[in-house]
């Protein structure tokens, strides 16, 4: 009887232990399932964007599961006590354990106005700083987060009445790979006429190629926080040292206001913005802000920046936008390319700007999460069309990489031969070698490669990659992780804000 109770107790304890182990195992399994589903849903939307098809966002908000474990013990004893020695009947015990698992899950279609507004809202610059601080390659940030770059060259001049004014010329460089496909035939035709070198090479390239060269030239790109303050009372003289004056001075909220004491024993009162701003800066870029740096230039070196008051006597600013010229071979660089070459070329930017008192500025236009997904779809289309073009034009001399890399290692243009220029930005393969996961879309399977390319010759093209130093990386998985987090960050918004410009300071 004692043995029976011990066996029954052991069966019950076994049931509890099995139940705990099942909960642990099932939790990990469901986490893997959510990872797989979320990754594939995101990739499907990028493939839909490639086809210019409607996007559909879904999520699995929760998975529920009931686990029921039953333990039993069946005992059989021969009637009459101890059986004879020759009898085949013995005491027997038959333990049993049954586990029943019943999972349920939900799938939500994110078709609300709040979600649509969130992914259509431009990404705040603080998220750019967040990813830069995490060590994300600056070229990934510049490709993903920004849709265009505006380069402005300003010179001091006077108008017809003799009043000072600043005349600016600006060019816009669009980060649009799909639009670059229209220039392939023109580029190939120009190369067949003869090699183009030097400053004239700019006019033979597409805007997307200009953008790739631009982001490679920004070899030191960073972000930092700063606060703005505005003067309320300037050089206030406290002639009385009464207790009332001291109390009013001490009662000022230092989070909103700031007192500054000058050498002449006067004081200035400033209002300080409680919300910090984000400044994107590039150091080491060979450009100058002119002979006198504006207050906005201090954002890259100071944590508190003074905002100037309105000055009616300040010179007016006239900006002349220059459109990107058609791909051609002019006898001299176009005005558009003259500005681009000045920005990218180190010696011309420094010497020319200082000598002519020119101010060179850079502005970047922020994307929304929806625009980022569309950009990745356009990039896949660009790479597919480029593959087809090279297959049908085996002798093409175009210096274009497919899949897109962070540079073209064989291109002598400034900024093309950058560190890690063979690294792949975003690529979907059609072979399963060294891949993380895959998804089927419209009758075709697409594979997401791992970050590290195999160098043992097990995959096609690995031998050539092994000869490069350092070995190239494939950032496809990393890009997907960034976009996935951005979708979560931008799920909710009250209103679509105006697309902001980010002032990039030298």
CSV table of C-alpha atoms in Angstrom, one decimal:
chain,number,residue,atom,x,y,z
A,1,UNK,CA,0.0,0.0,0.0
A,2,UNK,CA,2.9,2.4,0.8
A,3,UNK,CA,4.4,1.6,-2.6
A,4,UNK,CA,1.2,2.5,-4.2
A,5,UNK,CA,1.0,5.9,-2.6
A,6,UNK,CA,4.5,6.6,-3.5
A,7,UNK,CA,3.9,5.8,-7.1
A,8,UNK,CA,0.8,7.9,-7.2
A,9,UNK,CA,2.6,10.9,-5.7
A,10,UNK,CA,5.5,10.5,-8.2
A,11,UNK,CA,3.0,10.5,-11.0
A,12,UNK,CA,1.4,13.7,-9.8
A,13,UNK,CA,4.7,15.4,-9.4
A,14,UNK,CA,5.7,14.2,-12.8
A,15,UNK,CA,2.6,15.8,-14.2
A,16,UNK,CA,3.4,19.1,-12.6
A,17,UNK,CA,7.0,19.0,-13.9
A,18,UNK,CA,5.9,18.2,-17.4
A,19,UNK,CA,3.4,21.0,-17.4
A,20,UNK,CA,6.1,23.5,-16.4
A,21,UNK,CA,8.4,22.2,-19.1
A,22,UNK,CA,5.7,22.5,-21.7
A,23,UNK,CA,4.9,26.1,-20.7
A,24,UNK,CA,8.6,27.0,-21.0
A,25,UNK,CA,9.0,25.2,-24.4
A,26,UNK,CA,5.8,26.6,-25.9
A,27,UNK,CA,6.6,30.2,-24.8
A,28,UNK,CA,9.9,30.0,-26.7
A,29,UNK,CA,8.2,28.4,-29.7
A,30,UNK,CA,5.5,31.1,-29.9
A,31,UNK,CA,8.2,33.8,-29.6
A,32,UNK,CA,9.9,32.2,-32.6
A,33,UNK,CA,6.6,32.1,-34.4
A,34,UNK,CA,5.9,35.8,-33.8
A,35,UNK,CA,9.4,36.7,-35.0
A,36,UNK,CA,8.9,34.6,-38.2
A,37,UNK,CA,5.5,36.0,-38.9
A,38,UNK,CA,6.4,39.7,-38.3
A,39,UNK,CA,9.5,39.5,-40.4
A,40,UNK,CA,7.6,37.9,-43.3
A,41,UNK,CA,4.7,40.4,-43.1
A,42,UNK,CA,7.2,43.3,-43.3
A,43,UNK,CA,9.0,41.8,-46.2
A,44,UNK,CA,5.8,41.2,-48.1
A,45,UNK,CA,4.9,44.9,-47.9
A,46,UNK,CA,8.4,45.8,-49.3
A,47,UNK,CA,7.7,43.4,-52.2
A,48,UNK,CA,4.2,44.9,-52.7
A,49,UNK,CA,5.9,48.4,-52.8
A,50,UNK,CA,8.2,47.0,-55.5
A,51,UNK,CA,5.1,46.3,-57.6
A,52,UNK,CA,3.5,49.6,-56.6
A,53,UNK,CA,0.7,47.6,-55.1
A,54,UNK,CA,-1.4,48.5,-52.0
A,55,UNK,CA,0.3,47.8,-48.7
A,56,UNK,CA,-1.4,45.8,-46.0
A,57,UNK,CA,-0.1,45.8,-42.4
A,58,UNK,CA,-1.1,43.1,-40.0
A,59,UNK,CA,0.1,42.0,-36.6
A,60,UNK,CA,-0.4,39.1,-34.2
A,61,UNK,CA,-1.2,41.0,-30.9
A,62,UNK,CA,-1.5,37.9,-28.7
A,63,UNK,CA,-1.3,34.1,-28.6
A,64,UNK,CA,-3.3,32.3,-25.9
A,65,UNK,CA,-2.9,28.7,-24.9
A,66,UNK,CA,-4.5,26.4,-22.4
A,67,UNK,CA,-2.4,23.5,-21.1
A,68,UNK,CA,-4.1,20.7,-19.2
A,69,UNK,CA,-2.1,17.8,-17.8
A,70,UNK,CA,-3.8,14.7,-16.2
A,71,UNK,CA,-1.9,12.0,-14.3
A,72,UNK,CA,-3.4,8.6,-13.4
A,73,UNK,CA,-2.2,5.4,-11.8
A,74,UNK,CA,-3.9,2.0,-12.3
A,75,UNK,CA,-3.0,-0.8,-9.9
A,76,UNK,CA,-3.9,-4.5,-10.2
A,77,UNK,CA,-3.5,-7.1,-7.4
A,78,UNK,CA,-4.3,-10.8,-7.6
A,79,UNK,CA,-7.3,-11.9,-5.5
A,80,UNK,CA,-6.5,-13.9,-2.4
A,81,UNK,CA,-3.3,-12.4,-1.4
A,82,UNK,CA,0.2,-13.7,-2.4
A,83,UNK,CA,-0.1,-15.6,-5.7
A,84,UNK,CA,1.5,-19.1,-6.0
A,85,UNK,CA,5.1,-19.2,-7.0
A,86,UNK,CA,4.2,-20.8,-10.4
A,87,UNK,CA,1.4,-18.3,-11.2
A,88,UNK,CA,1.9,-15.8,-14.0
A,89,UNK,CA,-0.2,-13.2,-12.3
A,90,UNK,CA,1.7,-10.5,-10.5
A,91,UNK,CA,1.0,-7.2,-8.9
A,92,UNK,CA,1.0,-4.5,-11.6
A,93,UNK,CA,0.9,-0.7,-11.7
A,94,UNK,CA,0.1,1.3,-14.9
A,95,UNK,CA,0.8,5.0,-14.6
A,96,UNK,CA,-0.6,7.4,-17.2
A,97,UNK,CA,0.0,11.0,-18.2
A,98,UNK,CA,-2.0,13.0,-20.8
A,99,UNK,CA,-1.3,16.6,-21.8
A,100,UNK,CA,-3.8,18.6,-23.9
A,101,UNK,CA,-2.6,21.9,-25.6
A,102,UNK,CA,-5.1,24.2,-27.2
A,103,UNK,CA,-3.5,27.4,-28.7
A,104,UNK,CA,-5.5,30.3,-30.1
A,105,UNK,CA,-4.2,33.5,-31.7
A,106,UNK,CA,-5.5,36.8,-33.2
A,107,UNK,CA,-4.6,38.6,-36.4
A,108,UNK,CA,-5.3,42.3,-36.5
A,109,UNK,CA,-5.4,44.3,-39.7
A,110,UNK,CA,-3.9,47.7,-39.0
A,111,UNK,CA,-6.2,49.8,-41.2
A,112,UNK,CA,-7.1,52.5,-38.7
A,113,UNK,CA,-6.6,56.2,-39.4
A,114,UNK,CA,-4.3,56.5,-36.4
A,115,UNK,CA,-1.9,53.9,-37.8
A,116,UNK,CA,-2.0,55.3,-41.4
A,117,UNK,CA,-1.3,58.8,-40.0
A,118,UNK,CA,1.6,57.4,-38.0
A,119,UNK,CA,3.5,55.7,-40.8
A,120,UNK,CA,2.8,58.7,-43.1
A,121,UNK,CA,4.4,61.2,-40.6
A,122,UNK,CA,8.0,62.2,-41.2
A,123,UNK,CA,10.5,60.7,-38.9
A,124,UNK,CA,11.9,63.0,-36.2
A,125,UNK,CA,15.6,63.8,-36.2
A,126,UNK,CA,15.9,62.3,-32.7
A,127,UNK,CA,15.4,58.9,-34.2
A,128,UNK,CA,18.3,59.6,-36.6
A,129,UNK,CA,20.5,60.4,-33.6
A,130,UNK,CA,19.3,57.2,-31.8
A,131,UNK,CA,20.4,55.0,-34.7
A,132,UNK,CA,23.7,56.8,-35.2
A,133,UNK,CA,24.4,56.5,-31.5
A,134,UNK,CA,23.8,52.7,-31.7
A,135,UNK,CA,26.5,52.5,-34.3
A,136,UNK,CA,24.4,52.0,-37.4
A,137,UNK,CA,26.5,52.8,-40.5
A,138,UNK,CA,26.0,56.4,-41.5
A,139,UNK,CA,25.3,55.4,-45.1
A,140,UNK,CA,22.4,53.2,-44.0
A,141,UNK,CA,21.0,56.2,-42.1
A,142,UNK,CA,21.4,58.5,-45.1
A,143,UNK,CA,19.9,56.1,-47.5
A,144,UNK,CA,16.9,55.1,-45.4
A,145,UNK,CA,15.9,58.2,-43.5
A,146,UNK,CA,16.2,60.9,-46.2
A,147,UNK,CA,14.6,61.3,-49.6
A,148,UNK,CA,16.6,64.2,-50.9
A,149,UNK,CA,19.6,66.5,-50.2
A,150,UNK,CA,19.7,70.2,-51.0
A,151,UNK,CA,23.1,71.8,-51.4
A,152,UNK,CA,23.1,75.6,-51.3
A,153,UNK,CA,25.9,78.0,-52.2
A,154,UNK,CA,25.3,81.6,-51.0
A,155,UNK,CA,27.3,84.7,-51.9
A,156,UNK,CA,27.1,88.3,-50.5
A,157,UNK,CA,25.8,90.8,-53.1
A,158,UNK,CA,23.7,93.9,-53.5
A,159,UNK,CA,20.4,94.5,-55.2
A,160,UNK,CA,19.6,97.3,-57.7
A,161,UNK,CA,19.0,99.8,-54.9
A,162,UNK,CA,22.4,99.1,-53.3
A,163,UNK,CA,21.0,97.2,-50.4
A,164,UNK,CA,23.0,94.1,-49.2
A,165,UNK,CA,21.5,90.8,-50.1
A,166,UNK,CA,22.6,87.2,-50.2
A,167,UNK,CA,22.2,85.4,-53.5
A,168,UNK,CA,21.9,81.6,-53.2
A,169,UNK,CA,21.9,78.8,-55.7
A,170,UNK,CA,20.6,75.5,-54.6
A,171,UNK,CA,20.5,72.0,-56.2
A,172,UNK,CA,18.3,69.1,-55.1
A,173,UNK,CA,19.7,65.5,-55.3
A,174,UNK,CA,16.9,63.0,-55.1
A,175,UNK,CA,17.5,59.6,-53.4
A,176,UNK,CA,15.3,57.8,-55.9
A,177,UNK,CA,16.6,54.6,-57.4
A,178,UNK,CA,13.6,53.9,-59.6
A,179,UNK,CA,14.0,57.2,-61.5
A,180,UNK,CA,17.6,56.3,-62.2
A,181,UNK,CA,16.5,53.5,-64.5
A,182,UNK,CA,15.5,56.1,-67.1
A,183,UNK,CA,19.1,57.2,-67.6
A,184,UNK,CA,20.7,53.8,-68.3
A,185,UNK,CA,20.5,54.0,-72.1
A,186,UNK,CA,21.8,57.6,-72.2
A,187,UNK,CA,24.7,56.7,-69.9
A,188,UNK,CA,25.7,53.7,-72.0
A,189,UNK,CA,25.5,55.8,-75.2
A,190,UNK,CA,27.8,58.4,-73.7
A,191,UNK,CA,30.4,55.8,-72.6
A,192,UNK,CA,30.4,54.3,-76.1
A,193,UNK,CA,31.4,57.7,-77.5
A,194,UNK,CA,34.4,57.8,-75.2
A,195,UNK,CA,35.4,57.8,-71.5
A,196,UNK,CA,34.4,60.9,-69.6
A,197,UNK,CA,36.6,62.0,-66.8
A,198,UNK,CA,37.1,64.8,-64.3
A,199,UNK,CA,34.5,67.4,-63.6
A,200,UNK,CA,32.4,66.5,-66.7
A,201,UNK,CA,31.6,63.0,-65.3
A,202,UNK,CA,29.0,64.6,-63.0
A,203,UNK,CA,26.7,65.4,-66.0
A,204,UNK,CA,26.8,61.8,-67.2
A,205,UNK,CA,25.3,60.4,-64.0
A,206,UNK,CA,21.8,60.1,-62.6
A,207,UNK,CA,20.7,61.9,-59.4
A,208,UNK,CA,20.7,58.6,-57.6
A,209,UNK,CA,24.4,58.1,-58.4
A,210,UNK,CA,25.0,61.7,-57.2
A,211,UNK,CA,23.3,60.9,-53.9
A,212,UNK,CA,25.5,57.8,-53.5
A,213,UNK,CA,28.6,59.8,-54.0
A,214,UNK,CA,27.4,62.5,-51.7
A,215,UNK,CA,26.7,60.2,-48.7
A,216,UNK,CA,30.2,58.6,-49.2
A,217,UNK,CA,31.7,62.0,-49.1
A,218,UNK,CA,30.1,62.7,-45.7
A,219,UNK,CA,32.8,60.6,-44.0
A,220,UNK,CA,32.1,62.0,-40.5
A,221,UNK,CA,28.4,62.3,-39.9
A,222,UNK,CA,27.0,62.6,-36.3
A,223,UNK,CA,24.1,64.0,-34.3
A,224,UNK,CA,23.9,65.8,-31.0
A,225,UNK,CA,21.3,67.5,-28.8
A,226,UNK,CA,21.2,71.1,-28.0
A,227,UNK,CA,18.8,73.7,-26.4
A,228,UNK,CA,17.8,77.0,-27.9
A,229,UNK,CA,17.5,80.2,-25.7
A,230,UNK,CA,16.2,83.6,-26.6
A,231,UNK,CA,17.1,86.8,-24.9
A,232,UNK,CA,14.2,88.5,-23.0
A,233,UNK,CA,16.1,91.2,-21.1
A,234,UNK,CA,19.6,92.2,-22.1
A,235,UNK,CA,22.3,93.8,-19.9
A,236,UNK,CA,20.0,94.6,-17.0
A,237,UNK,CA,21.7,96.6,-14.3
A,238,UNK,CA,20.6,95.8,-10.7
A,239,UNK,CA,21.4,99.0,-8.8
A,240,UNK,CA,19.6,97.8,-5.7
A,241,UNK,CA,20.5,94.8,-3.7
A,242,UNK,CA,17.3,94.7,-1.7
A,243,UNK,CA,15.9,91.4,-0.5
A,244,UNK,CA,13.0,91.7,-3.0
A,245,UNK,CA,15.3,91.9,-6.0
A,246,UNK,CA,17.4,88.9,-4.7
A,247,UNK,CA,14.2,86.9,-4.1
A,248,UNK,CA,12.8,87.6,-7.6
A,249,UNK,CA,16.2,86.6,-9.1
A,250,UNK,CA,16.3,83.4,-7.1
A,251,UNK,CA,12.7,82.4,-7.8
A,252,UNK,CA,13.1,82.1,-11.6
A,253,UNK,CA,12.5,78.6,-12.9
A,254,UNK,CA,15.9,77.5,-14.1
A,255,UNK,CA,14.4,74.9,-16.4
A,256,UNK,CA,12.7,77.6,-18.4
A,257,UNK,CA,14.7,80.7,-17.8
A,258,UNK,CA,18.4,81.5,-17.4
A,259,UNK,CA,20.3,84.4,-15.8
A,260,UNK,CA,23.7,85.3,-17.2
A,261,UNK,CA,26.0,87.7,-15.4
A,262,UNK,CA,28.3,89.8,-17.6
A,263,UNK,CA,31.7,91.2,-16.8
A,264,UNK,CA,30.2,94.7,-16.4
A,265,UNK,CA,28.0,93.4,-13.6
A,266,UNK,CA,24.9,93.5,-15.7
A,267,UNK,CA,22.5,90.6,-16.2
A,268,UNK,CA,20.7,89.1,-19.2
A,269,UNK,CA,17.6,87.0,-18.9
A,270,UNK,CA,17.0,84.2,-21.4
A,271,UNK,CA,14.1,81.9,-22.1
A,272,UNK,CA,15.3,78.3,-22.6
A,273,UNK,CA,13.4,75.7,-24.6
A,274,UNK,CA,12.6,72.7,-22.5
A,275,UNK,CA,12.5,70.4,-25.5
A,276,UNK,CA,16.0,69.7,-26.8
A,277,UNK,CA,16.6,69.9,-30.6
A,278,UNK,CA,18.7,67.6,-32.7
A,279,UNK,CA,21.6,68.8,-34.9
A,280,UNK,CA,23.1,66.7,-37.6
A,281,UNK,CA,26.7,67.6,-38.1
A,282,UNK,CA,29.6,66.6,-40.4
A,283,UNK,CA,33.2,67.2,-39.3
A,284,UNK,CA,36.1,66.9,-41.7
A,285,UNK,CA,34.0,67.8,-44.7
A,286,UNK,CA,36.0,70.4,-46.7
A,287,UNK,CA,33.5,73.2,-46.8
A,288,UNK,CA,33.2,76.4,-44.9
A,289,UNK,CA,30.4,78.4,-43.5
A,290,UNK,CA,31.9,81.7,-44.8
A,291,UNK,CA,33.9,84.4,-43.0
A,292,UNK,CA,31.4,84.7,-40.1
A,293,UNK,CA,29.7,81.7,-38.7
A,294,UNK,CA,26.0,82.1,-37.9
A,295,UNK,CA,24.5,81.2,-34.6
A,296,UNK,CA,23.2,77.9,-35.9
A,297,UNK,CA,26.7,76.7,-36.5
A,298,UNK,CA,27.2,76.6,-32.7
A,299,UNK,CA,24.7,73.7,-32.4
A,300,UNK,CA,27.5,71.3,-33.3
A,301,UNK,CA,29.8,72.5,-30.5
A,302,UNK,CA,27.6,74.0,-27.8
A,303,UNK,CA,24.8,72.5,-25.8
A,304,UNK,CA,22.9,75.9,-25.6
A,305,UNK,CA,22.6,78.0,-28.7
A,306,UNK,CA,21.4,81.6,-28.7
A,307,UNK,CA,18.6,82.3,-31.2
A,308,UNK,CA,19.1,85.8,-32.7
A,309,UNK,CA,16.3,88.3,-32.6
A,310,UNK,CA,14.6,89.6,-35.7
A,311,UNK,CA,16.8,92.1,-37.5
A,312,UNK,CA,15.0,94.3,-40.0
A,313,UNK,CA,18.3,95.6,-41.3
A,314,UNK,CA,19.5,92.1,-42.2
A,315,UNK,CA,20.2,91.4,-45.9
A,316,UNK,CA,17.5,89.7,-47.9
A,317,UNK,CA,18.1,86.2,-49.2
A,318,UNK,CA,17.3,85.3,-52.8
A,319,UNK,CA,17.4,81.6,-53.6
A,320,UNK,CA,17.7,80.4,-57.2
A,321,UNK,CA,16.9,76.6,-57.5
A,322,UNK,CA,18.8,74.8,-60.3
A,323,UNK,CA,17.1,71.8,-61.8
A,324,UNK,CA,19.0,68.6,-62.5
A,325,UNK,CA,20.1,68.6,-66.1
A,326,UNK,CA,19.4,65.7,-68.5
A,327,UNK,CA,22.2,63.2,-68.7
A,328,UNK,CA,24.6,64.4,-71.4
A,329,UNK,CA,28.1,65.4,-72.3
A,330,UNK,CA,28.4,69.2,-72.2
A,331,UNK,CA,31.6,71.0,-73.1
A,332,UNK,CA,31.8,72.5,-69.6
A,333,UNK,CA,30.1,71.3,-66.3
A,334,UNK,CA,26.6,72.5,-65.9
A,335,UNK,CA,25.7,75.0,-63.1
A,336,UNK,CA,24.1,72.1,-61.2
A,337,UNK,CA,27.3,70.0,-61.4
A,338,UNK,CA,29.5,72.9,-60.6
A,339,UNK,CA,27.8,73.2,-57.2
A,340,UNK,CA,27.9,69.4,-56.7
A,341,UNK,CA,31.6,69.2,-57.6
A,342,UNK,CA,32.4,72.1,-55.3
A,343,UNK,CA,30.7,70.3,-52.4
A,344,UNK,CA,32.3,66.9,-53.0
A,345,UNK,CA,35.8,68.1,-54.1
A,346,UNK,CA,37.8,68.9,-50.9
A,347,UNK,CA,40.2,71.5,-52.2
A,348,UNK,CA,37.7,73.5,-54.3
A,349,UNK,CA,35.3,73.7,-51.3
A,350,UNK,CA,37.9,75.1,-48.9
A,351,UNK,CA,39.8,77.5,-51.2
A,352,UNK,CA,36.9,78.7,-53.3
A,353,UNK,CA,34.6,79.3,-50.3
A,354,UNK,CA,37.1,81.3,-48.3
A,355,UNK,CA,38.3,83.3,-51.2
A,356,UNK,CA,34.9,84.2,-52.6
A,357,UNK,CA,33.2,84.5,-49.1
A,358,UNK,CA,30.8,81.7,-50.1
A,359,UNK,CA,28.5,79.9,-47.7
A,360,UNK,CA,27.9,76.3,-48.5
A,361,UNK,CA,25.0,74.5,-46.7
A,362,UNK,CA,23.4,71.1,-46.8
A,363,UNK,CA,19.8,70.2,-46.0
A,364,UNK,CA,18.2,66.7,-45.8
A,365,UNK,CA,14.5,66.0,-46.3
A,366,UNK,CA,13.1,63.4,-43.9
A,367,UNK,CA,11.2,60.4,-44.9
A,368,UNK,CA,8.2,58.7,-43.3
A,369,UNK,CA,8.1,55.0,-42.5
A,370,UNK,CA,5.8,54.5,-45.5
A,371,UNK,CA,8.2,56.3,-47.7
A,372,UNK,CA,11.1,54.1,-46.4
A,373,UNK,CA,9.2,50.9,-47.3
A,374,UNK,CA,8.4,52.3,-50.8
A,375,UNK,CA,12.1,53.3,-51.2
A,376,UNK,CA,13.2,49.7,-50.4
A,377,UNK,CA,10.7,48.4,-52.9
A,378,UNK,CA,12.0,50.9,-55.6
A,379,UNK,CA,15.5,49.7,-54.8
A,380,UNK,CA,14.5,46.1,-55.4
A,381,UNK,CA,13.0,47.1,-58.7
A,382,UNK,CA,16.1,49.1,-59.6
A,383,UNK,CA,18.4,46.1,-58.9
A,384,UNK,CA,16.2,43.7,-60.9
A,385,UNK,CA,16.0,46.0,-63.9
A,386,UNK,CA,19.8,46.5,-63.7
A,387,UNK,CA,20.3,42.8,-63.7
A,388,UNK,CA,18.2,42.4,-66.8
A,389,UNK,CA,20.0,45.3,-68.5
A,390,UNK,CA,23.4,43.8,-67.9
A,391,UNK,CA,22.3,40.4,-69.1
A,392,UNK,CA,21.0,41.8,-72.4
A,393,UNK,CA,24.0,44.2,-72.7
A,394,UNK,CA,27.0,42.0,-71.8
A,395,UNK,CA,29.5,44.7,-72.9
A,396,UNK,CA,28.0,47.5,-70.9
A,397,UNK,CA,30.6,49.7,-69.3
A,398,UNK,CA,28.4,51.3,-66.7
A,399,UNK,CA,30.0,51.5,-63.2
A,400,UNK,CA,26.9,50.4,-61.4
A,401,UNK,CA,26.6,47.7,-58.8
A,402,UNK,CA,23.8,45.2,-58.4
A,403,UNK,CA,23.0,44.6,-55.7
A,404,UNK,CA,23.6,48.1,-54.4
A,405,UNK,CA,26.7,48.5,-52.3
A,406,UNK,CA,28.1,51.4,-50.3
A,407,UNK,CA,30.4,52.4,-53.2
A,408,UNK,CA,31.8,51.1,-56.4
A,409,UNK,CA,35.3,49.9,-55.6
A,410,UNK,CA,36.5,50.2,-59.2
A,411,UNK,CA,35.1,53.8,-59.7
A,412,UNK,CA,37.8,56.5,-59.4
A,413,UNK,CA,35.2,59.2,-58.6
A,414,UNK,CA,35.5,61.0,-55.2
A,415,UNK,CA,33.8,59.1,-52.5
A,416,UNK,CA,33.3,55.9,-54.5
A,417,UNK,CA,36.2,54.0,-53.0
A,418,UNK,CA,35.1,54.3,-49.4
A,419,UNK,CA,35.6,52.0,-46.5
A,420,UNK,CA,33.5,48.9,-46.9
A,421,UNK,CA,32.5,49.9,-50.4
A,422,UNK,CA,31.6,46.3,-51.3
A,423,UNK,CA,29.1,46.0,-48.4
A,424,UNK,CA,25.6,45.2,-49.7
A,425,UNK,CA,22.9,47.5,-48.6
A,426,UNK,CA,19.7,45.6,-49.2
A,427,UNK,CA,19.2,42.5,-51.3
A,428,UNK,CA,16.8,39.6,-51.7
A,429,UNK,CA,18.2,36.5,-53.2
A,430,UNK,CA,16.6,33.6,-55.0
A,431,UNK,CA,18.9,30.9,-53.6
A,432,UNK,CA,18.7,29.5,-50.1
A,433,UNK,CA,22.5,29.4,-49.3
A,434,UNK,CA,23.3,31.3,-46.1
A,435,UNK,CA,19.9,32.8,-45.6
A,436,UNK,CA,18.0,33.6,-42.4
A,437,UNK,CA,14.4,33.2,-43.6
A,438,UNK,CA,12.4,33.3,-46.9
A,439,UNK,CA,8.9,34.3,-48.1
A,440,UNK,CA,6.8,33.3,-51.0
A,441,UNK,CA,5.3,36.2,-53.0
A,442,UNK,CA,3.4,36.0,-56.3
A,443,UNK,CA,4.7,32.5,-57.2
A,444,UNK,CA,8.3,33.3,-56.4
A,445,UNK,CA,10.4,32.7,-53.2
A,446,UNK,CA,12.7,35.5,-51.8
A,447,UNK,CA,15.5,34.8,-49.3
A,448,UNK,CA,17.0,37.2,-46.8
A,449,UNK,CA,20.7,36.6,-46.4
A,450,UNK,CA,22.7,36.6,-43.2
A,451,UNK,CA,24.8,39.5,-42.1
A,452,UNK,CA,28.1,37.7,-42.6
A,453,UNK,CA,28.8,36.3,-46.1
A,454,UNK,CA,30.3,32.8,-46.1
A,455,UNK,CA,33.9,32.8,-47.2
A,456,UNK,CA,34.4,29.0,-47.4
A,457,UNK,CA,33.2,28.8,-51.0
A,458,UNK,CA,29.9,27.1,-50.0
A,459,UNK,CA,27.9,29.8,-51.8
A,460,UNK,CA,28.1,31.3,-55.2
A,461,UNK,CA,30.4,34.3,-55.3
A,462,UNK,CA,31.9,33.6,-51.9
A,463,UNK,CA,35.4,33.0,-53.4
A,464,UNK,CA,35.5,36.6,-54.9
A,465,UNK,CA,34.3,38.0,-51.6
A,466,UNK,CA,37.0,36.2,-49.7
A,467,UNK,CA,39.7,38.1,-51.5
A,468,UNK,CA,38.4,41.5,-50.2
A,469,UNK,CA,39.7,43.0,-47.0
A,470,UNK,CA,37.8,43.5,-44.9
A,471,UNK,CA,35.3,40.8,-46.0
A,472,UNK,CA,32.0,42.5,-47.2
A,473,UNK,CA,28.9,42.4,-45.1
A,474,UNK,CA,25.2,42.1,-46.2
A,475,UNK,CA,23.1,44.6,-44.3
A,476,UNK,CA,19.7,43.4,-45.5
A,477,UNK,CA,18.8,41.8,-42.1
A,478,UNK,CA,20.0,44.9,-40.3
A,479,UNK,CA,17.9,47.2,-42.5
A,480,UNK,CA,14.8,45.1,-41.9
A,481,UNK,CA,15.4,45.4,-38.1
A,482,UNK,CA,15.6,49.2,-38.3
A,483,UNK,CA,12.4,49.4,-40.4
A,484,UNK,CA,10.6,47.0,-38.1
A,485,UNK,CA,11.4,49.1,-35.1
A,486,UNK,CA,10.4,52.3,-36.9
A,487,UNK,CA,7.0,50.8,-37.8
A,488,UNK,CA,6.4,50.2,-34.0
A,489,UNK,CA,7.6,53.7,-33.1
A,490,UNK,CA,5.4,55.4,-35.7
A,491,UNK,CA,2.2,53.4,-35.1
A,492,UNK,CA,0.3,56.3,-33.7
A,493,UNK,CA,0.0,60.0,-34.5
A,494,UNK,CA,-2.5,62.7,-34.2
A,495,UNK,CA,-1.8,64.6,-37.4
A,496,UNK,CA,0.6,64.4,-40.4
A,497,UNK,CA,3.2,67.1,-39.8
A,498,UNK,CA,4.8,69.1,-42.6
A,499,UNK,CA,7.8,67.3,-44.0
A,500,UNK,CA,10.8,68.8,-42.1
A,501,UNK,CA,14.2,69.7,-43.3
A,502,UNK,CA,17.2,68.8,-41.2
A,503,UNK,CA,19.9,71.4,-41.3
A,504,UNK,CA,23.3,69.7,-41.5
A,505,UNK,CA,26.0,71.8,-40.1
A,506,UNK,CA,29.7,71.7,-41.0
